[in-house]
């Protein structure tokens, strides 16, 4: 069934302002990010190509984080346009009240949110992965790699003249369990294979317990404790996979399972996934807040005042989300509660102000 004419008009008008605001924030994010990339790459003398490339790859990921606030501002601009053209009064005459108008904006935002979560986020995460891959080539960390798969934790490390390929079955607190270390020389010839029950990695100097050393010439040695120097410690290993925006939803789900098998905390990954699942709802709430603000302050003539109220609300909402997210990640409260509480508070805010919205 075709949409009614007024619904088509509202859909086109709202999408227009959503795209305009998205473009403005994309441009702002682009120019702010390119300055950072130029500063980062200035010592490598690579010209302007790499800063431009890295910025193009990274900006969609930045834009995704800003999208909830884009929904709020876009809804404000949409209502500013209706008020300036006196179309709100015209819609009321035709039987379209404020509540019906906000409800339609919420539906549109919900559908847009689903599209952004499924398609745009996948697109931006792939670009972010390429961004990190390219940028890693310009850092010293390129030769220090770590990965998790079904066979446990794998680490490639270089310290001095030695190269290590390390595998562990489990990582709990400061300890790697069932550790196998292949020690290689500069030409990648095998020097020894070290097998240990566990390794304390609190510092860069690892302490291996019950270490069995198998040398390449056939000799064997057993030590109660063995110390080796590496570029990894507990803090670095915990943070090595921290950039979750470079993984799509399927990869995040798989990574959650891998972390669980290895004994690593997957709280941050779950928190990120929950926020992705709830993104469409968050987007529709932000759009409704923008609409409510405009209908309650429409007697104000200044666009600057109205938009300032929206930006201030966005800042407050951001810090509320940040605070509750910290509570969840630090396990001060349940993860689902930390993600859902800000949304519940915002929904209650919307309900309170929409009770008499038709009288505005």
Short mmCIF file of C-alpha atoms in Angstrom, two decimals, residues 6-343:
data_model
loop_
_atom_site.label_atom_id
_atom_site.label_comp_id
_atom_site.label_asym_id
_atom_site.label_seq_id
_atom_site.Cartn_x
_atom_site.Cartn_y
_atom_site.Cartn_z
CA UNK A 6 1.78 13.74 3.86
CA UNK A 7 3.77 10.67 4.98
CA UNK A 8 5.79 10.74 1.78
CA UNK A 9 6.50 14.43 2.30
CA UNK A 10 7.58 13.89 5.93
CA UNK A 11 9.75 10.92 4.94
CA UNK A 12 11.54 12.84 2.16
CA UNK A 13 11.95 15.98 4.28
CA UNK A 14 13.31 14.12 7.32
CA UNK A 15 15.69 12.01 5.22
CA UNK A 16 16.91 15.19 3.51
CA UNK A 17 17.89 16.81 6.81
CA UNK A 18 19.35 13.55 8.10
CA UNK A 19 21.61 13.31 5.04
CA UNK A 20 22.57 16.99 5.24
CA UNK A 21 23.55 16.74 8.92
CA UNK A 22 25.38 13.46 8.25
CA UNK A 23 27.35 15.10 5.44
CA UNK A 24 28.26 18.09 7.64
CA UNK A 25 29.51 15.84 10.43
CA UNK A 26 31.37 13.68 7.91
CA UNK A 27 33.21 16.75 6.58
CA UNK A 28 33.98 18.01 10.09
CA UNK A 29 35.24 14.57 11.17
CA UNK A 30 37.30 14.30 7.99
CA UNK A 31 39.13 17.59 8.48
CA UNK A 32 39.73 16.99 12.18
CA UNK A 33 41.04 13.49 11.50
CA UNK A 34 43.28 14.42 8.57
CA UNK A 35 45.19 16.84 10.80
CA UNK A 36 45.87 14.00 13.22
CA UNK A 37 47.05 11.70 10.40
CA UNK A 38 49.33 14.38 8.93
CA UNK A 39 50.96 14.90 12.33
CA UNK A 40 51.32 11.12 12.79
CA UNK A 41 52.91 10.58 9.33
CA UNK A 42 55.00 13.73 9.01
CA UNK A 43 58.22 11.94 10.07
CA UNK A 44 57.75 9.25 7.36
CA UNK A 45 57.75 11.69 4.43
CA UNK A 46 54.91 9.92 2.57
CA UNK A 47 53.24 12.98 1.05
CA UNK A 48 49.50 13.66 1.21
CA UNK A 49 48.28 10.33 -0.21
CA UNK A 50 48.48 8.27 2.99
CA UNK A 51 46.91 10.93 5.26
CA UNK A 52 44.00 11.22 2.81
CA UNK A 53 43.64 7.44 2.49
CA UNK A 54 43.76 6.82 6.24
CA UNK A 55 41.26 9.61 6.88
CA UNK A 56 38.80 8.24 4.31
CA UNK A 57 39.09 4.79 5.89
CA UNK A 58 38.65 6.03 9.47
CA UNK A 59 35.95 8.71 9.10
CA UNK A 60 32.96 6.34 8.58
CA UNK A 61 33.77 4.69 11.92
CA UNK A 62 33.83 8.09 13.61
CA UNK A 63 30.54 9.01 11.91
CA UNK A 64 28.87 5.86 13.25
CA UNK A 65 29.65 6.96 16.82
CA UNK A 66 28.05 10.36 16.11
CA UNK A 67 24.90 9.01 14.42
CA UNK A 68 22.64 9.11 17.53
CA UNK A 69 23.27 12.85 17.83
CA UNK A 70 22.78 13.28 14.09
CA UNK A 71 19.28 11.85 14.54
CA UNK A 72 18.56 14.41 17.26
CA UNK A 73 19.79 17.42 15.27
CA UNK A 74 18.14 16.22 12.04
CA UNK A 75 14.76 16.00 13.79
CA UNK A 76 15.27 19.52 15.15
CA UNK A 77 16.00 20.91 11.69
CA UNK A 78 13.00 19.04 10.31
CA UNK A 79 10.68 20.73 12.82
CA UNK A 80 12.34 24.12 12.32
CA UNK A 81 11.46 23.80 8.64
CA UNK A 82 7.84 22.86 9.44
CA UNK A 83 7.50 25.79 11.84
CA UNK A 84 9.02 28.36 9.48
CA UNK A 85 6.69 27.28 6.66
CA UNK A 86 3.74 27.12 9.09
CA UNK A 87 3.19 23.52 8.03
CA UNK A 88 2.57 22.32 11.60
CA UNK A 89 -0.66 24.30 11.69
CA UNK A 90 -1.59 22.98 8.26
CA UNK A 91 -1.00 19.40 9.37
CA UNK A 92 -3.18 19.95 12.44
CA UNK A 93 -6.00 21.25 10.25
CA UNK A 94 -5.81 18.06 8.19
CA UNK A 95 -6.02 15.96 11.39
CA UNK A 96 -2.31 15.21 11.92
CA UNK A 97 -1.50 15.96 15.56
CA UNK A 98 1.96 16.33 17.12
CA UNK A 99 1.95 12.84 18.61
CA UNK A 100 1.22 11.23 15.22
CA UNK A 101 4.03 13.28 13.68
CA UNK A 102 6.56 12.24 16.33
CA UNK A 103 5.44 8.62 16.03
CA UNK A 104 6.15 8.69 12.30
CA UNK A 105 9.60 10.20 12.93
CA UNK A 106 10.29 7.41 15.43
CA UNK A 107 9.31 4.73 12.89
CA UNK A 108 11.53 6.27 10.21
CA UNK A 109 14.45 6.55 12.64
CA UNK A 110 13.98 2.95 13.79
CA UNK A 111 14.18 1.65 10.22
CA UNK A 112 17.17 3.90 9.50
CA UNK A 113 18.84 2.64 12.67
CA UNK A 114 18.43 -0.99 11.60
CA UNK A 115 19.88 -0.17 8.17
CA UNK A 116 22.85 1.66 9.72
CA UNK A 117 23.54 -1.16 12.19
CA UNK A 118 23.44 -3.94 9.59
CA UNK A 119 24.95 -2.29 6.54
CA UNK A 120 26.75 0.93 7.45
CA UNK A 121 28.44 -0.52 10.54
CA UNK A 122 29.67 -3.54 8.56
CA UNK A 123 31.01 -1.17 5.90
CA UNK A 124 32.69 1.13 8.44
CA UNK A 125 34.22 -1.78 10.41
CA UNK A 126 35.79 -3.20 7.25
CA UNK A 127 37.28 0.20 6.44
CA UNK A 128 38.48 0.54 10.04
CA UNK A 129 40.24 -2.82 9.78
CA UNK A 130 42.01 -1.63 6.61
CA UNK A 131 42.86 1.63 8.37
CA UNK A 132 44.49 -0.17 11.30
CA UNK A 133 46.32 -2.58 8.98
CA UNK A 134 47.86 0.25 6.94
CA UNK A 135 48.64 2.41 9.96
CA UNK A 136 50.28 -0.52 11.72
CA UNK A 137 52.92 -0.58 8.99
CA UNK A 138 54.15 2.81 10.18
CA UNK A 139 54.52 1.79 13.84
CA UNK A 140 57.11 -0.21 15.71
CA UNK A 141 54.37 -2.60 16.83
CA UNK A 142 54.18 -4.13 13.35
CA UNK A 143 56.61 -6.89 14.35
CA UNK A 144 54.73 -7.61 17.59
CA UNK A 145 51.53 -9.49 16.76
CA UNK A 146 48.89 -11.36 18.75
CA UNK A 147 45.85 -13.35 17.65
CA UNK A 148 43.21 -15.61 19.15
CA UNK A 149 41.71 -18.66 17.43
CA UNK A 150 40.43 -22.14 18.27
CA UNK A 151 43.99 -23.21 19.11
CA UNK A 152 44.35 -20.58 21.83
CA UNK A 153 46.45 -17.45 21.98
CA UNK A 154 49.27 -16.90 19.48
CA UNK A 155 51.98 -14.25 19.82
CA UNK A 156 54.77 -13.27 17.43
CA UNK A 157 57.48 -11.28 19.18
CA UNK A 158 61.01 -10.02 18.62
CA UNK A 159 63.36 -9.09 21.43
CA UNK A 160 66.97 -8.32 20.64
CA UNK A 161 68.29 -10.95 18.24
CA UNK A 162 65.67 -13.50 19.23
CA UNK A 163 62.30 -14.13 17.65
CA UNK A 164 59.49 -15.92 19.46
CA UNK A 165 56.37 -17.70 18.29
CA UNK A 166 54.31 -18.31 21.41
CA UNK A 167 51.16 -20.38 21.92
CA UNK A 168 49.09 -20.68 25.13
CA UNK A 169 45.86 -22.52 25.90
CA UNK A 170 44.51 -20.08 28.48
CA UNK A 171 45.04 -16.55 29.75
CA UNK A 172 43.79 -15.88 33.29
CA UNK A 173 44.68 -12.69 35.18
CA UNK A 174 48.48 -12.49 34.92
CA UNK A 175 49.08 -16.08 33.88
CA UNK A 176 49.37 -17.91 30.57
CA UNK A 177 48.78 -21.64 30.93
CA UNK A 178 50.21 -24.54 28.89
CA UNK A 179 52.73 -22.35 27.11
CA UNK A 180 54.85 -23.39 24.11
CA UNK A 181 57.58 -20.99 22.94
CA UNK A 182 59.48 -21.50 19.69
CA UNK A 183 62.72 -19.52 19.87
CA UNK A 184 64.28 -18.56 16.51
CA UNK A 185 67.41 -16.70 15.46
CA UNK A 186 67.60 -13.74 13.02
CA UNK A 187 67.47 -16.12 10.04
CA UNK A 188 64.41 -17.90 11.50
CA UNK A 189 66.38 -21.03 12.35
CA UNK A 190 65.05 -22.92 15.35
CA UNK A 191 67.11 -22.44 18.53
CA UNK A 192 64.89 -24.17 21.04
CA UNK A 193 61.34 -25.11 22.00
CA UNK A 194 60.30 -24.19 25.53
CA UNK A 195 57.31 -25.91 27.12
CA UNK A 196 55.98 -24.62 30.44
CA UNK A 197 52.95 -25.27 32.64
CA UNK A 198 52.37 -21.56 33.13
CA UNK A 199 54.00 -18.16 32.62
CA UNK A 200 53.53 -15.09 34.79
CA UNK A 201 53.38 -12.10 32.42
CA UNK A 202 52.70 -9.27 34.88
CA UNK A 203 55.85 -7.60 33.53
CA UNK A 204 57.79 -7.78 30.25
CA UNK A 205 60.07 -10.27 31.96
CA UNK A 206 58.07 -13.49 31.89
CA UNK A 207 58.53 -16.09 34.63
CA UNK A 208 57.98 -19.64 33.39
CA UNK A 209 57.35 -22.46 35.86
CA UNK A 210 58.47 -26.06 35.27
CA UNK A 211 60.09 -25.16 31.95
CA UNK A 212 61.27 -27.94 29.64
CA UNK A 213 63.74 -26.78 26.99
CA UNK A 214 64.35 -28.83 23.81
CA UNK A 215 67.35 -27.47 21.90
CA UNK A 216 67.77 -27.83 18.16
CA UNK A 217 70.91 -30.00 18.65
CA UNK A 218 68.86 -32.57 20.60
CA UNK A 219 69.85 -31.51 24.13
CA UNK A 220 67.16 -31.19 26.79
CA UNK A 221 67.00 -29.15 29.97
CA UNK A 222 64.45 -28.83 32.77
CA UNK A 223 64.21 -25.76 35.03
CA UNK A 224 61.91 -24.99 37.94
CA UNK A 225 61.80 -21.37 36.79
CA UNK A 226 62.93 -19.65 33.58
CA UNK A 227 62.85 -15.93 32.81
CA UNK A 228 62.60 -14.54 29.27
CA UNK A 229 62.31 -10.93 28.11
CA UNK A 230 59.51 -9.99 25.70
CA UNK A 231 57.67 -6.91 24.45
CA UNK A 232 54.39 -8.14 25.95
CA UNK A 233 52.93 -7.96 29.42
CA UNK A 234 49.47 -8.39 30.92
CA UNK A 235 48.37 -4.81 30.19
CA UNK A 236 49.52 -4.84 26.58
CA UNK A 237 48.01 -8.25 25.92
CA UNK A 238 44.67 -7.22 27.40
CA UNK A 239 44.59 -4.14 25.20
CA UNK A 240 45.82 -5.71 21.97
CA UNK A 241 42.28 -6.43 20.74
CA UNK A 242 40.64 -3.36 22.24
CA UNK A 243 39.67 -1.68 18.94
CA UNK A 244 36.34 -3.43 18.51
CA UNK A 245 35.10 -0.99 15.85
CA UNK A 246 37.24 -2.83 13.29
CA UNK A 247 35.13 -5.99 13.67
CA UNK A 248 31.65 -6.58 12.28
CA UNK A 249 28.86 -8.14 14.32
CA UNK A 250 29.61 -11.74 13.23
CA UNK A 251 33.31 -11.30 14.03
CA UNK A 252 32.45 -9.81 17.42
CA UNK A 253 30.24 -12.80 18.26
CA UNK A 254 33.01 -15.22 17.25
CA UNK A 255 35.58 -13.23 19.23
CA UNK A 256 33.34 -13.44 22.30
CA UNK A 257 33.39 -17.24 22.04
CA UNK A 258 37.17 -17.29 21.51
CA UNK A 259 37.74 -15.09 24.56
CA UNK A 260 35.53 -17.39 26.63
CA UNK A 261 37.50 -20.47 25.56
CA UNK A 262 40.77 -18.78 26.43
CA UNK A 263 39.55 -17.51 29.80
CA UNK A 264 39.77 -13.84 28.82
CA UNK A 265 37.15 -11.32 29.95
CA UNK A 266 34.71 -10.64 27.12
CA UNK A 267 32.75 -7.94 28.96
CA UNK A 268 33.88 -5.11 26.66
CA UNK A 269 32.94 -7.12 23.57
CA UNK A 270 29.51 -7.95 24.98
CA UNK A 271 28.97 -4.31 25.93
CA UNK A 272 29.85 -3.26 22.39
CA UNK A 273 27.50 -5.89 20.95
CA UNK A 274 24.62 -4.87 23.22
CA UNK A 275 25.03 -1.26 22.11
CA UNK A 276 24.91 -2.36 18.49
CA UNK A 277 21.77 -4.43 19.08
CA UNK A 278 20.07 -1.48 20.80
CA UNK A 279 21.33 1.15 18.35
CA UNK A 280 18.03 1.40 16.35
CA UNK A 281 16.10 2.01 19.59
CA UNK A 282 18.66 4.58 20.73
CA UNK A 283 18.44 6.35 17.36
CA UNK A 284 14.64 6.55 17.49
CA UNK A 285 14.77 7.86 21.09
CA UNK A 286 17.22 10.59 20.07
CA UNK A 287 14.98 11.58 17.16
CA UNK A 288 11.97 11.78 19.47
CA UNK A 289 13.95 13.90 21.98
CA UNK A 290 14.85 16.34 19.19
CA UNK A 291 11.20 16.50 18.17
CA UNK A 292 9.98 17.05 21.74
CA UNK A 293 12.54 19.81 22.33
CA UNK A 294 11.42 21.67 19.21
CA UNK A 295 7.71 21.41 20.03
CA UNK A 296 8.32 22.63 23.58
CA UNK A 297 10.59 25.52 22.58
CA UNK A 298 9.00 26.47 19.28
CA UNK A 299 7.96 29.87 20.66
CA UNK A 300 11.64 30.75 20.55
CA UNK A 301 12.59 32.49 17.31
CA UNK A 302 16.32 31.77 17.43
CA UNK A 303 17.49 28.69 15.55
CA UNK A 304 20.78 28.99 17.42
CA UNK A 305 18.99 28.66 20.76
CA UNK A 306 17.04 25.58 19.64
CA UNK A 307 20.08 23.86 18.18
CA UNK A 308 22.15 24.78 21.25
CA UNK A 309 19.58 23.03 23.45
CA UNK A 310 19.89 19.95 21.21
CA UNK A 311 23.72 19.96 21.33
CA UNK A 312 23.69 20.44 25.11
CA UNK A 313 21.25 17.52 25.44
CA UNK A 314 23.55 15.40 23.26
CA UNK A 315 26.52 16.14 25.52
CA UNK A 316 24.55 15.25 28.66
CA UNK A 317 23.28 12.01 27.09
CA UNK A 318 26.79 11.09 25.96
CA UNK A 319 28.18 11.37 29.48
CA UNK A 320 25.25 9.49 30.99
CA UNK A 321 25.93 6.64 28.53
CA UNK A 322 29.65 6.81 29.25
CA UNK A 323 29.10 6.65 33.02
CA UNK A 324 26.79 3.64 32.86
CA UNK A 325 29.07 1.90 30.36
CA UNK A 326 31.96 2.21 32.83
CA UNK A 327 29.79 0.68 35.56
CA UNK A 328 29.11 -2.32 33.32
CA UNK A 329 32.68 -2.82 32.10
CA UNK A 330 34.08 -2.57 35.63
CA UNK A 331 31.36 -5.02 36.76
CA UNK A 332 29.89 -2.59 39.30
CA UNK A 333 26.50 -3.56 37.85
CA UNK A 334 25.22 -6.08 35.33
CA UNK A 335 26.20 -5.43 31.73
CA UNK A 336 22.62 -5.45 30.40
CA UNK A 337 21.53 -3.04 33.13
CA UNK A 338 24.39 -0.65 32.33
CA UNK A 339 23.44 -0.57 28.64
CA UNK A 340 19.66 -0.44 29.07
CA UNK A 341 19.36 1.99 32.01
CA UNK A 342 20.21 5.16 29.99
CA UNK A 343 17.67 4.09 27.35
#
